[in-house]
Coordinates of C-alpha atoms in Angstrom, one line a residue:
M1 CA -22.9 14.3 6.1
T2 CA -23.3 12.4 9.1
V3 CA -24.9 13.7 12.4
Q4 CA -21.7 14.4 13.8
H5 CA -20.4 16.5 11.1
R6 CA -24.0 18.4 11.4
L7 CA -23.5 19.4 15.1
A8 CA -20.2 20.2 14.8
L9 CA -21.0 22.7 12.0
I10 CA -24.2 24.1 13.8
L11 CA -21.5 24.5 16.9
F12 CA -19.4 26.5 14.6
L13 CA -22.0 28.7 12.9
L14 CA -23.5 29.4 16.5
L15 CA -20.1 30.7 17.8
S16 CA -19.4 32.5 14.8
L17 CA -22.7 34.4 15.1
T18 CA -21.5 36.0 18.2
G19 CA -18.4 37.4 16.7
R20 CA -16.1 34.3 17.0
S21 CA -13.3 33.7 14.2
Q22 CA -13.6 30.8 12.0
A23 CA -11.5 28.8 14.1
A24 CA -13.6 29.5 17.3
T25 CA -10.3 30.6 18.7
E26 CA -11.6 33.5 20.4
A27 CA -15.0 31.8 22.0
T28 CA -15.8 31.6 25.7
A29 CA -17.3 28.1 25.5
E30 CA -20.8 27.4 26.7
P31 CA -21.0 24.4 28.6
D32 CA -22.6 22.3 26.4
A33 CA -19.7 23.4 23.6
S34 CA -16.9 22.4 25.6
A35 CA -14.4 20.3 24.1
D36 CA -13.9 16.3 24.5
T37 CA -10.4 16.8 23.9
I38 CA -7.7 19.2 23.6
Y39 CA -4.5 18.6 21.7
Q40 CA -1.6 20.9 22.8
G41 CA 1.8 21.3 23.7
G42 CA 3.4 20.8 20.5
P43 CA 3.5 22.2 16.5
V44 CA 0.2 21.2 14.6
I45 CA 0.8 20.9 10.8
T46 CA -2.7 21.3 9.4
I47 CA -2.3 20.8 5.6
N48 CA -5.0 23.8 5.5
D49 CA -3.3 26.5 3.4
A50 CA -5.7 29.1 4.9
Q51 CA -4.2 28.3 8.4
P52 CA -0.9 26.2 7.7
S53 CA 0.2 25.8 11.4
A54 CA -1.4 26.0 15.0
E55 CA -0.6 25.2 18.7
A56 CA -3.8 23.4 19.7
V57 CA -6.8 21.8 18.5
A58 CA -10.1 21.1 19.9
V59 CA -12.5 18.3 19.2
K60 CA -16.0 17.1 20.3
D61 CA -17.7 14.0 19.4
G62 CA -14.9 13.2 17.4
I63 CA -15.3 16.2 15.1
I64 CA -12.7 19.2 15.1
I65 CA -14.4 22.4 16.4
A66 CA -11.4 24.6 16.8
V67 CA -7.9 25.1 15.6
G68 CA -5.7 28.1 17.0
T69 CA -3.0 29.2 19.6
Q70 CA -3.0 27.2 22.9
G71 CA -4.9 30.3 24.7
Q72 CA -7.5 30.6 22.5
I73 CA -8.2 26.9 22.6
Q74 CA -8.0 27.0 26.2
R75 CA -11.5 28.9 26.2
L76 CA -13.1 25.6 24.9
K77 CA -11.7 23.6 28.0
G78 CA -14.8 22.4 30.4
P79 CA -14.7 20.3 33.5
Q80 CA -14.8 16.9 31.7
T81 CA -12.2 18.2 28.9
K82 CA -9.2 15.8 28.4
V83 CA -5.9 17.7 27.7
H84 CA -3.5 15.6 25.4
D85 CA -0.2 17.1 25.9
L86 CA 2.2 16.5 22.8
Q87 CA 5.3 17.0 24.9
G88 CA 6.7 18.9 21.8
K89 CA 5.9 16.2 19.3
T90 CA 4.3 17.0 16.1
L91 CA 0.6 16.5 15.3
L92 CA -0.9 15.9 11.6
P93 CA -3.9 14.7 10.0
G94 CA -4.0 11.1 9.9
F95 CA -2.7 9.4 6.5
V96 CA -5.1 8.2 3.9
D97 CA -3.9 5.0 2.0
S98 CA -3.7 6.2 -1.5
H99 CA -3.0 2.4 -2.6
G100 CA -2.4 -0.7 -0.6
H101 CA -4.0 -4.2 0.2
A102 CA -5.1 -4.1 4.2
Y103 CA -6.6 -7.9 3.8
L104 CA -3.4 -9.0 2.5
Q105 CA -1.2 -7.4 4.7
G106 CA -1.9 -10.0 6.8
V107 CA -0.1 -12.3 4.7
Q108 CA 3.2 -10.2 5.1
A109 CA 2.6 -9.9 8.7
T110 CA 2.5 -13.3 9.6
T111 CA 4.9 -15.2 7.5
A112 CA 8.9 -15.8 7.6
N113 CA 10.4 -12.7 6.7
L114 CA 12.9 -12.9 3.9
L115 CA 13.8 -9.2 3.2
P116 CA 16.9 -8.1 2.5
P117 CA 19.0 -5.7 4.6
P118 CA 18.4 -3.2 6.0
D119 CA 15.0 -4.6 6.7
G120 CA 15.8 -8.2 7.2
A121 CA 18.5 -10.8 7.0
G122 CA 17.7 -12.4 3.3
K123 CA 21.3 -11.2 1.8
D124 CA 22.0 -14.5 0.1
I125 CA 20.6 -18.2 -0.6
P126 CA 21.7 -19.9 2.5
A127 CA 20.4 -17.0 4.6
L128 CA 16.7 -17.6 2.9
V129 CA 17.2 -21.5 3.9
N130 CA 18.1 -20.8 7.3
L131 CA 15.4 -18.0 7.9
L132 CA 13.0 -20.5 6.5
S133 CA 14.2 -23.6 8.5
D134 CA 14.5 -21.3 11.6
W135 CA 10.7 -20.1 11.2
A136 CA 9.6 -23.8 10.8
V137 CA 11.0 -24.9 13.9
N138 CA 9.9 -22.0 16.0
N139 CA 6.2 -21.9 14.3
Q140 CA 5.2 -25.8 14.9
D141 CA 1.2 -25.1 15.4
A142 CA 1.4 -22.8 12.4
I143 CA 2.7 -25.7 10.3
E144 CA 0.2 -28.2 12.1
K145 CA -2.6 -25.7 11.2
V146 CA -1.7 -25.2 7.4
G147 CA 0.8 -27.6 6.3
W148 CA 3.2 -25.4 4.6
V149 CA 6.1 -23.6 5.2
V150 CA 5.9 -19.9 3.7
G151 CA 8.2 -16.9 3.5
F152 CA 7.5 -13.4 2.3
G153 CA 9.6 -10.6 0.8
Y154 CA 13.0 -12.1 -0.8
D155 CA 14.4 -10.1 -3.6
D156 CA 16.5 -11.6 -6.4
S157 CA 17.9 -8.1 -7.4
Q158 CA 19.3 -8.0 -3.7
L159 CA 20.5 -11.4 -3.2
A160 CA 24.5 -11.8 -3.4
E161 CA 23.8 -14.8 -6.2
Q162 CA 21.7 -12.3 -8.2
R163 CA 19.2 -15.0 -8.8
H164 CA 15.7 -16.5 -7.6
P165 CA 16.2 -19.5 -5.2
N166 CA 15.0 -22.8 -6.8
R167 CA 13.6 -26.0 -6.0
D168 CA 16.8 -27.5 -5.2
D169 CA 17.5 -24.4 -2.8
L170 CA 14.2 -24.9 -1.2
D171 CA 14.4 -28.6 -0.8
K172 CA 17.4 -28.0 1.6
V173 CA 14.3 -26.2 4.1
S174 CA 12.3 -29.6 3.6
T175 CA 11.6 -32.4 1.2
E176 CA 8.6 -33.7 3.2
L177 CA 6.6 -30.3 3.5
P178 CA 5.8 -28.1 0.8
V179 CA 7.7 -24.9 0.9
L180 CA 6.7 -21.4 -0.9
I181 CA 8.5 -17.9 -1.0
I182 CA 6.9 -15.0 -2.5
H183 CA 9.0 -12.1 -4.1
Q184 CA 8.8 -8.8 -2.8
S185 CA 6.9 -7.6 -6.0
G186 CA 4.3 -10.1 -5.1
H187 CA 4.2 -11.1 -8.8
L188 CA 6.8 -14.0 -8.6
G189 CA 7.5 -16.8 -6.2
A190 CA 9.5 -19.9 -5.8
V191 CA 8.4 -23.6 -4.4
N192 CA 10.4 -26.7 -3.5
S193 CA 10.2 -29.9 -5.3
K194 CA 7.0 -31.0 -2.6
A195 CA 5.0 -28.2 -3.5
L196 CA 5.4 -28.8 -7.2
E197 CA 4.5 -32.6 -6.6
L198 CA 1.0 -31.3 -4.7
A199 CA 0.5 -28.9 -7.5
G200 CA 0.9 -31.4 -10.2
V201 CA 3.5 -29.1 -11.8
T202 CA 5.7 -31.5 -14.3
A203 CA 7.7 -31.3 -17.2
K204 CA 4.4 -31.9 -19.3
T205 CA 2.6 -29.1 -17.4
P206 CA 1.9 -25.9 -20.2
D207 CA 2.3 -22.3 -19.0
P208 CA -1.0 -20.8 -18.2
K209 CA -2.4 -17.8 -19.8
G210 CA -0.5 -14.8 -18.5
G211 CA 2.2 -16.8 -16.5
V212 CA 5.3 -18.8 -17.2
F213 CA 6.7 -21.8 -15.1
R214 CA 10.6 -21.4 -15.6
R215 CA 12.2 -24.3 -16.6
R216 CA 15.5 -25.9 -15.6
E217 CA 18.3 -25.3 -18.4
G218 CA 17.9 -27.5 -21.0
S219 CA 14.9 -29.4 -20.2
N220 CA 11.2 -28.7 -19.3
E221 CA 11.4 -29.6 -16.0
P222 CA 10.2 -27.0 -13.7
S223 CA 12.9 -25.1 -11.8
G224 CA 10.4 -24.2 -8.9
V225 CA 10.6 -20.3 -9.8
S226 CA 7.4 -19.1 -11.6
E227 CA 5.7 -15.8 -12.5
E228 CA 2.2 -14.2 -12.5
Y229 CA -0.5 -16.8 -13.4
A230 CA 1.7 -19.7 -12.9
F231 CA 2.6 -18.5 -9.5
F232 CA -0.8 -17.9 -8.3
Y233 CA -1.8 -21.4 -9.3
L234 CA 0.8 -22.6 -6.9
L235 CA -0.2 -20.2 -4.3
S236 CA -4.1 -21.2 -4.6
K237 CA -2.8 -24.7 -3.4
L238 CA -1.7 -22.6 -0.1
A239 CA -4.9 -20.6 -0.1
A240 CA -7.2 -23.4 -0.2
R241 CA -6.1 -24.1 3.8
F242 CA -7.5 -20.7 4.7
N243 CA -10.8 -20.5 6.5
D244 CA -12.9 -17.9 7.4
E245 CA -11.0 -17.3 10.9
I246 CA -7.9 -17.0 9.0
N247 CA -9.0 -14.5 6.7
D248 CA -10.6 -12.5 9.4
A249 CA -7.2 -12.7 11.4
L250 CA -5.5 -11.4 7.9
V251 CA -7.8 -8.1 7.7
E252 CA -7.5 -7.7 11.4
A253 CA -3.7 -7.8 11.2
G254 CA -3.7 -5.8 8.2
T255 CA -5.5 -2.8 9.9
K256 CA -3.7 -3.0 12.7
Q257 CA -0.5 -2.6 10.8
L258 CA -1.5 0.2 9.1
A259 CA -2.7 2.2 12.5
A260 CA 1.1 1.4 13.5
F261 CA 2.2 3.7 10.9
G262 CA 0.0 6.4 11.1
Y263 CA -2.8 5.7 8.5
T264 CA -6.3 6.5 9.9
T265 CA -8.0 5.3 6.4
G266 CA -6.6 2.2 5.0
Q267 CA -7.4 0.6 1.2
E268 CA -8.1 -2.8 0.1
G269 CA -7.1 -1.9 -3.4
R270 CA -7.9 -5.3 -5.1
A271 CA -10.8 -7.1 -3.4
T272 CA -12.4 -10.6 -4.2
G273 CA -14.8 -13.0 -2.7
A274 CA -13.1 -14.4 0.5
G275 CA -11.5 -10.8 1.2
L276 CA -14.5 -9.0 0.7
A277 CA -16.5 -11.3 3.1
A278 CA -13.8 -11.2 5.6
M279 CA -13.7 -7.4 5.7
S280 CA -17.5 -7.3 5.9
R281 CA -17.4 -9.8 8.7
V282 CA -14.7 -7.9 10.7
A283 CA -16.6 -4.7 10.3
S284 CA -19.9 -6.0 11.6
K285 CA -18.0 -7.4 14.9
G286 CA -16.8 -3.8 15.3
N287 CA -12.9 -4.8 15.1
L288 CA -11.6 -2.6 12.6
P289 CA -9.3 0.1 14.1
I290 CA -9.6 2.5 11.1
D291 CA -11.8 3.2 8.2
L292 CA -11.3 0.7 5.4
V293 CA -12.3 1.4 1.8
A294 CA -12.4 -1.7 -0.7
Y295 CA -12.3 -1.7 -4.5
P296 CA -13.5 -5.1 -5.7
D297 CA -11.9 -6.9 -8.9
I298 CA -14.0 -5.7 -12.0
L299 CA -13.1 -8.9 -13.7
E300 CA -13.7 -11.0 -10.5
V301 CA -16.8 -9.8 -8.8
E302 CA -20.0 -9.4 -10.4
T303 CA -21.9 -7.5 -7.9
I304 CA -20.2 -4.0 -7.0
Q305 CA -22.0 -1.5 -5.0
P306 CA -20.0 1.6 -4.1
T307 CA -21.0 4.0 -1.5
L308 CA -19.5 7.0 0.4
D309 CA -21.2 6.1 3.6
Y310 CA -19.0 3.9 6.0
Q311 CA -20.8 1.0 8.1
N312 CA -18.6 0.2 11.0
R313 CA -15.9 2.0 9.5
Y314 CA -16.2 0.0 6.2
R315 CA -17.3 0.8 2.4
V316 CA -16.8 -0.4 -1.1
G317 CA -15.2 2.6 -2.9
G318 CA -15.5 1.5 -6.4
A319 CA -13.9 -0.9 -8.7
K320 CA -10.2 -2.2 -9.6
L321 CA -8.5 -3.3 -12.8
T322 CA -5.2 -4.8 -13.6
I323 CA -3.2 -4.5 -16.8
D324 CA 0.1 -5.7 -16.2
G325 CA 2.7 -6.8 -13.6
S326 CA 6.0 -5.8 -11.9
P327 CA 8.7 -3.6 -13.4
Q328 CA 11.5 -4.9 -11.1
G329 CA 9.9 -8.4 -11.7
K330 CA 10.3 -7.7 -15.5
T331 CA 6.5 -8.6 -15.9
A332 CA 5.3 -4.7 -16.5
W333 CA 4.5 -4.0 -20.1
L334 CA 6.5 -1.6 -21.8
S335 CA 6.9 0.1 -25.0
E336 CA 10.5 0.0 -25.3
P337 CA 12.5 -3.4 -24.3
Y338 CA 13.8 -4.2 -20.8
H339 CA 17.5 -3.1 -20.5
V340 CA 18.5 -6.6 -19.2
P341 CA 15.8 -9.3 -20.4
P342 CA 14.9 -11.7 -17.5
E343 CA 16.2 -15.2 -17.3
G344 CA 15.1 -17.2 -20.6
R345 CA 14.1 -14.2 -22.8
E346 CA 15.4 -12.9 -25.7
Q347 CA 16.6 -9.4 -26.6
G348 CA 14.0 -7.1 -27.1
Y349 CA 11.4 -8.6 -24.5
R350 CA 9.1 -5.9 -23.4
G351 CA 6.8 -7.9 -20.9
Y352 CA 3.4 -8.6 -21.4
A353 CA -0.1 -7.6 -20.8
A354 CA -2.2 -9.5 -18.2
V355 CA -5.6 -8.6 -20.2
D356 CA -6.1 -7.6 -23.9
Q357 CA -7.4 -4.2 -25.1
A358 CA -11.0 -5.6 -25.3
T359 CA -11.2 -6.4 -22.0
V360 CA -9.8 -3.2 -20.7
D361 CA -12.2 -1.2 -22.7
T362 CA -15.1 -3.3 -21.7
A363 CA -14.2 -2.9 -17.8
V364 CA -13.8 0.7 -18.2
D365 CA -17.0 1.3 -19.7
K366 CA -18.9 -0.8 -17.0
A367 CA -17.3 1.3 -14.5
F368 CA -18.4 4.7 -16.5
A369 CA -21.8 3.1 -17.2
N370 CA -22.5 2.4 -13.6
R371 CA -20.6 6.0 -12.2
W372 CA -18.3 3.8 -10.2
Q373 CA -14.8 5.1 -9.5
I374 CA -12.1 2.6 -11.2
L375 CA -8.7 2.3 -9.8
T376 CA -6.4 0.8 -12.5
H377 CA -3.0 -0.8 -11.8
A378 CA -0.6 0.2 -15.1
N379 CA 3.1 -0.2 -14.6
G380 CA 4.6 0.0 -17.7
D381 CA 3.9 2.6 -20.2
A382 CA 2.1 0.4 -22.6
A383 CA -0.2 -0.4 -20.0
T384 CA -0.9 3.2 -19.4
D385 CA -1.3 3.5 -23.0
S386 CA -4.1 0.8 -23.2
L387 CA -5.7 2.6 -20.2
I388 CA -5.8 6.1 -21.8
S389 CA -7.3 4.7 -25.0
A390 CA -10.0 2.9 -22.7
L391 CA -10.6 5.9 -20.7
S392 CA -10.8 8.2 -23.9
K393 CA -13.6 6.1 -25.2
A394 CA -15.5 6.4 -21.9
R395 CA -15.1 10.0 -21.4
E396 CA -16.3 10.4 -25.1
K397 CA -19.4 8.4 -24.2
Y398 CA -20.2 9.3 -20.6
P399 CA -19.2 13.2 -20.7
S400 CA -21.0 14.0 -17.6
V401 CA -19.9 11.0 -15.3
K402 CA -17.4 12.5 -12.5
N403 CA -16.0 9.5 -11.0
R404 CA -12.4 10.4 -10.4
P405 CA -10.6 7.4 -12.3
V406 CA -7.1 6.7 -10.5
L407 CA -4.1 5.3 -12.2
I408 CA -2.4 3.0 -9.9
H409 CA 1.7 3.1 -10.0
G410 CA 2.5 4.4 -13.2
Q411 CA 6.0 3.5 -12.8
V412 CA 7.0 4.2 -16.5
L413 CA 4.9 7.2 -17.2
R414 CA 6.0 9.4 -20.0
R415 CA 5.8 12.9 -20.2
D416 CA 3.3 12.8 -22.9
Q417 CA 1.1 10.4 -21.0
V418 CA 0.9 12.8 -17.9
K419 CA -0.7 15.3 -20.0
K420 CA -3.1 13.1 -21.4
L421 CA -3.9 11.9 -17.9
K422 CA -4.7 15.3 -17.2
A423 CA -6.9 15.8 -20.2
L424 CA -8.7 12.8 -18.9
S425 CA -8.9 14.2 -15.4
V426 CA -7.1 10.9 -14.0
F427 CA -5.8 11.0 -10.4
P428 CA -2.2 9.4 -10.5
S429 CA -1.4 7.3 -7.3
L430 CA 2.3 7.0 -7.7
F431 CA 4.9 4.9 -6.1
P432 CA 8.2 6.8 -5.4
M433 CA 9.3 4.3 -2.8
H434 CA 10.8 2.4 -5.7
T435 CA 13.5 5.0 -5.9
F436 CA 15.0 4.0 -2.6
Y437 CA 14.3 -0.1 -3.0
W438 CA 14.7 -0.5 -6.5
G439 CA 16.2 2.7 -8.1
D440 CA 19.6 0.9 -8.7
W441 CA 18.0 -2.2 -10.0
H442 CA 15.8 0.0 -12.6
R443 CA 18.9 1.9 -13.7
E444 CA 21.3 -1.3 -14.1
S445 CA 19.0 -3.8 -15.0
V446 CA 15.2 -3.0 -15.8
L447 CA 15.0 0.5 -17.4
G448 CA 18.5 1.6 -18.1
P449 CA 19.8 4.9 -17.0
E450 CA 17.8 7.4 -19.2
R451 CA 14.2 5.7 -18.5
A452 CA 15.1 5.1 -14.6
E453 CA 15.6 8.9 -14.0
N454 CA 11.7 9.1 -14.5
I455 CA 10.2 6.2 -12.7
S456 CA 7.1 7.9 -10.6
P457 CA 7.7 11.1 -12.4
T458 CA 6.0 13.5 -9.5
G459 CA 8.0 16.5 -11.2
W460 CA 6.1 16.2 -14.5
V461 CA 2.6 15.6 -12.6
L462 CA 3.4 18.8 -10.8
E463 CA 4.5 20.7 -13.8
E464 CA 1.0 20.3 -15.1
G465 CA -0.7 21.6 -11.6
M466 CA -2.2 18.1 -10.9
M467 CA -2.6 16.5 -7.3
F468 CA -1.2 13.2 -6.7
G469 CA -1.3 10.5 -4.2
T470 CA 1.9 8.5 -3.1
H471 CA 1.5 5.0 -1.8
H472 CA 3.3 1.9 -0.1
D473 CA 1.1 -0.9 -1.8
A474 CA 1.4 -3.0 1.1
P475 CA 1.6 -5.8 2.0
V476 CA 4.8 -6.4 0.1
A477 CA 5.8 -3.0 1.6
L478 CA 5.0 -2.5 5.2
P479 CA 2.8 0.8 4.7
D480 CA 5.9 2.8 6.1
S481 CA 4.5 6.4 5.9
M482 CA 7.7 7.8 6.8
R483 CA 9.7 6.0 3.9
V484 CA 7.1 7.0 1.7
L485 CA 7.6 10.7 2.6
S486 CA 11.5 10.1 2.5
A487 CA 11.4 8.7 -1.2
T488 CA 9.1 11.2 -2.4
V489 CA 11.3 13.8 -1.1
T490 CA 14.8 12.9 -1.6
R491 CA 14.5 9.9 -4.6
T492 CA 17.7 8.5 -3.2
T493 CA 18.4 5.0 -4.0
R494 CA 20.3 2.4 -1.8
S495 CA 23.7 3.3 -3.3
G496 CA 22.9 6.9 -2.4
R497 CA 22.1 8.3 -5.9
V498 CA 19.5 10.8 -6.4
L499 CA 17.1 9.2 -9.0
G500 CA 15.5 12.0 -11.3
P501 CA 16.4 14.9 -9.1
E502 CA 13.8 17.4 -11.2
H503 CA 11.1 15.0 -9.6
K504 CA 12.1 15.5 -6.0
V505 CA 9.0 17.4 -4.1
P506 CA 8.8 19.8 -1.1
V507 CA 8.0 18.1 2.3
L508 CA 4.6 19.9 2.4
T509 CA 3.6 18.5 -1.0
A510 CA 4.8 15.1 -0.1
L511 CA 2.5 15.3 3.0
K512 CA -0.5 16.8 0.9
A513 CA -0.2 13.7 -1.5
M514 CA -0.4 11.4 1.9
T515 CA -3.3 13.2 3.4
L516 CA -5.5 15.8 1.8
W517 CA -4.7 14.9 -1.9
S518 CA -5.6 11.2 -1.2
A519 CA -8.6 12.0 0.7
W520 CA -9.9 14.0 -2.1
Q521 CA -8.9 10.8 -4.4
H522 CA -11.2 8.8 -2.0
F523 CA -14.2 11.5 -2.3
E524 CA -13.2 12.5 1.3
E525 CA -11.3 15.8 1.1
Q526 CA -14.7 17.4 3.1
Q527 CA -14.4 15.0 6.3
K528 CA -10.3 14.3 6.1
G529 CA -7.0 15.1 4.9
S530 CA -6.4 18.2 7.0
I531 CA -6.9 19.7 10.5
E532 CA -10.1 21.9 10.0
V533 CA -13.2 22.6 11.6
G534 CA -16.1 20.2 10.8
K535 CA -13.5 17.4 9.8
V536 CA -13.1 14.1 11.7
A537 CA -10.4 14.1 14.4
D538 CA -8.1 11.7 12.8
F539 CA -4.6 12.5 13.7
V540 CA -1.0 11.1 13.7
V541 CA 1.6 12.3 16.2
L542 CA 5.2 12.0 15.1
S543 CA 8.4 12.2 16.8
E544 CA 9.5 14.9 14.8
N545 CA 8.4 17.7 12.8
P546 CA 8.9 16.9 9.1
L547 CA 9.1 20.3 7.9
E548 CA 12.1 21.0 10.1
T549 CA 13.9 17.8 9.7
P550 CA 16.6 17.3 7.4
E551 CA 15.8 15.4 4.5
Q552 CA 18.3 12.6 4.9
D553 CA 16.5 11.9 8.1
L554 CA 13.0 11.9 7.2
A555 CA 13.0 8.0 6.9
D556 CA 14.0 7.8 10.8
I557 CA 10.9 10.0 12.0
K558 CA 8.9 7.6 14.4
V559 CA 5.0 7.3 14.4
L560 CA 4.3 7.6 18.0
K561 CA 0.3 7.7 18.1
T562 CA -2.5 7.3 15.7
I563 CA -5.7 8.5 16.6
K564 CA -9.0 7.9 14.9
A565 CA -11.9 10.1 15.4
D566 CA -10.4 11.1 18.8
H567 CA -9.7 7.7 19.9
L568 CA -6.2 6.2 20.2
V569 CA -5.7 3.2 18.1
Y570 CA -1.8 2.9 18.2
E571 CA 0.7 3.8 20.6
R572 CA 4.2 3.2 20.0
P573 CA 5.9 1.3 23.1
S574 CA 8.5 2.9 24.8
G575 CA 11.8 1.8 24.0
M576 CA 10.4 -0.6 21.0
T577 CA 13.0 -2.3 18.9
A578 CA 12.8 -4.5 16.2
I579 CA 11.2 -7.7 16.4
S580 CA 10.6 -10.8 14.4
T581 CA 7.7 -11.5 12.1
P582 CA 4.9 -13.1 13.8
A583 CA 4.3 -16.6 13.2
L584 CA 1.6 -17.6 10.0
F585 CA -2.1 -17.0 10.7
G586 CA -2.0 -15.3 14.1
L587 CA -0.1 -17.6 16.1
V588 CA 2.7 -15.1 17.7
R589 CA 6.2 -15.9 18.5
G590 CA 7.7 -15.2 21.7
S591 CA 9.1 -11.8 22.4
G592 CA 12.5 -13.4 23.2
Y593 CA 13.1 -14.7 19.8
H594 CA 16.0 -14.1 17.9
D595 CA 17.4 -14.9 14.7
H596 CA 20.5 -16.7 15.2
S597 CA 22.5 -16.6 11.8
P598 CA 25.6 -14.8 11.6
G599 CA 25.1 -10.8 11.3
A600 CA 21.1 -11.3 11.2
L601 CA 18.8 -8.4 11.1
T602 CA 15.1 -8.8 11.9
A603 CA 12.2 -6.6 10.2
A604 CA 10.7 -4.4 12.5
L605 CA 6.9 -4.0 13.1
G606 CA 4.9 -0.9 14.4
G607 CA 6.7 1.8 12.6
D608 CA 10.2 0.9 12.0
G609 CA 10.6 -1.4 8.8
C610 CA 9.7 -1.5 5.1
F611 CA 8.5 -4.0 2.8
N612 CA 8.2 -3.2 -1.0
D613 CA 6.4 -3.2 -4.1
A614 CA 3.0 -4.8 -5.3
L615 CA 0.7 -7.8 -4.4
N616 CA -2.2 -6.6 -6.2
L617 CA -2.6 -9.6 -8.6
L618 CA -2.5 -12.0 -5.5
Y619 CA -6.2 -12.1 -5.0
R620 CA -6.7 -14.2 -8.0
A621 CA -4.6 -16.8 -6.3
I622 CA -6.4 -16.6 -2.9
N623 CA -10.0 -16.0 -3.7
S624 CA -10.6 -17.8 -7.1
P625 CA -10.5 -21.1 -8.6
A626 CA -7.2 -22.2 -9.6
P627 CA -5.7 -20.8 -13.1
E628 CA -6.3 -23.3 -15.7
L629 CA -3.1 -25.2 -17.1

């Protein structure tokens, strides 16, 4: 417990001994007990079942000292107290990131936006070519610095052609500069002929373990499209141009972006060398606007030293393991075949594991032996079976270890697996945003109608009386908290279909999954996640009260302010409209820039846009030696 927490609790006890209520709301404040700040003038959703709502909150030294009615809290007002008028807007606890990649969000925030509508203009391959060409023209400084044209967020499932762009398509952007584009899933991508040349990938190049270079039909010549470790090999050629200045800029951009969506605690869900070093440097300089918890890759980082104590808003929380890939990219490991196999695969294809069972067992055993919390990426149900097997062995071997292991994603969880996760005390961090962005794709192509109904099965988890987290998995998804909320509550796809209505959850439950329950996931439920006396004054101000907003309008709620320990770290500009993505590596476009392609849309930053799915395997490309071919 920090000194600030101790002081706040001492104050609370003193007020209680003089006959005051738990919230200190009937207290006549002593001069030294007056609040630094009072928040009032709008509804307060506390996420505290003992006191679900309030009219005002008092804060001292960054800690909440009282919660109650406006009249009661006014008694804590002193001559130096600042009163924050909510003007009818809604105050909630700051969101706690259940899973994301704060460091790599900087990549998403600083490259050409290739998202499909409604979040971008990437509706077909000619549009992608135009967006990349336009980006290159407008970002000459970035081109000179790194020598590559980079785009982020295309989605073959949403392109008119229903295929990936290939080297011939990207050669239309440039034949002199290497061009690389990243799929929304982060598990696939495409490059032009120049990038293949620089990487030395030819018809004679074998596929690396855990990856595939897709080939032109009828030959071994690479098409430019690649999966998993084959793509990461190509990406490593770009990442070789990164330096400390660029890496630090990515951390700062990512955490600022999190703050813009109401997150007061962020997560780096798969950290390795360069990312860890950058986060530590940025923290030491005092440049983190919010708390940031990192989970180093247990297969990549030898020395992992978790702690519950933040230093300059940064700590290592445990370790990360990845078992498989992406369901919408059709690289997740399933127990039953994909509904429609991907290009070049036969009927019966079930995806594949990124690591074998022995590696999973060893990694999980290592975490338990050291009492580390371990977060494990398992999208397909076969990958989840692998995790359950390893956890069962570890639980039997280390029965006294209470390390709150976390399942990340669990997209294709079966009902029987949910029961097993409960028995093993596993916290599921689920990904309901898939229901909107890829629900139709899952139903029609990935899993088929029956299995698609149960992606991210929050209903089954609640049936078992379990807590869960909901996440955005930025950077491929902007950390759009309101899109997370909307998808968890409505499960409505792009076409308007409700996918798995039995898995819809009430708004308050969805908010708990973004605050108090995700704080529990991080061992921080005593300090964060609800507006209660003694907790840190981490708040978000929303344009509407989500408890009173029609379900279909939840995604339209705006984050107006984000407050970290009583300090304003983000405020939405008045009249803000969608703006284009900044240039690569911190070189920002002018605000007057517009995309001139017909019918173009631009992605929004600062609380309006959405990206999608996982980039959690990307670290191996950016921070490790290139995979061997």
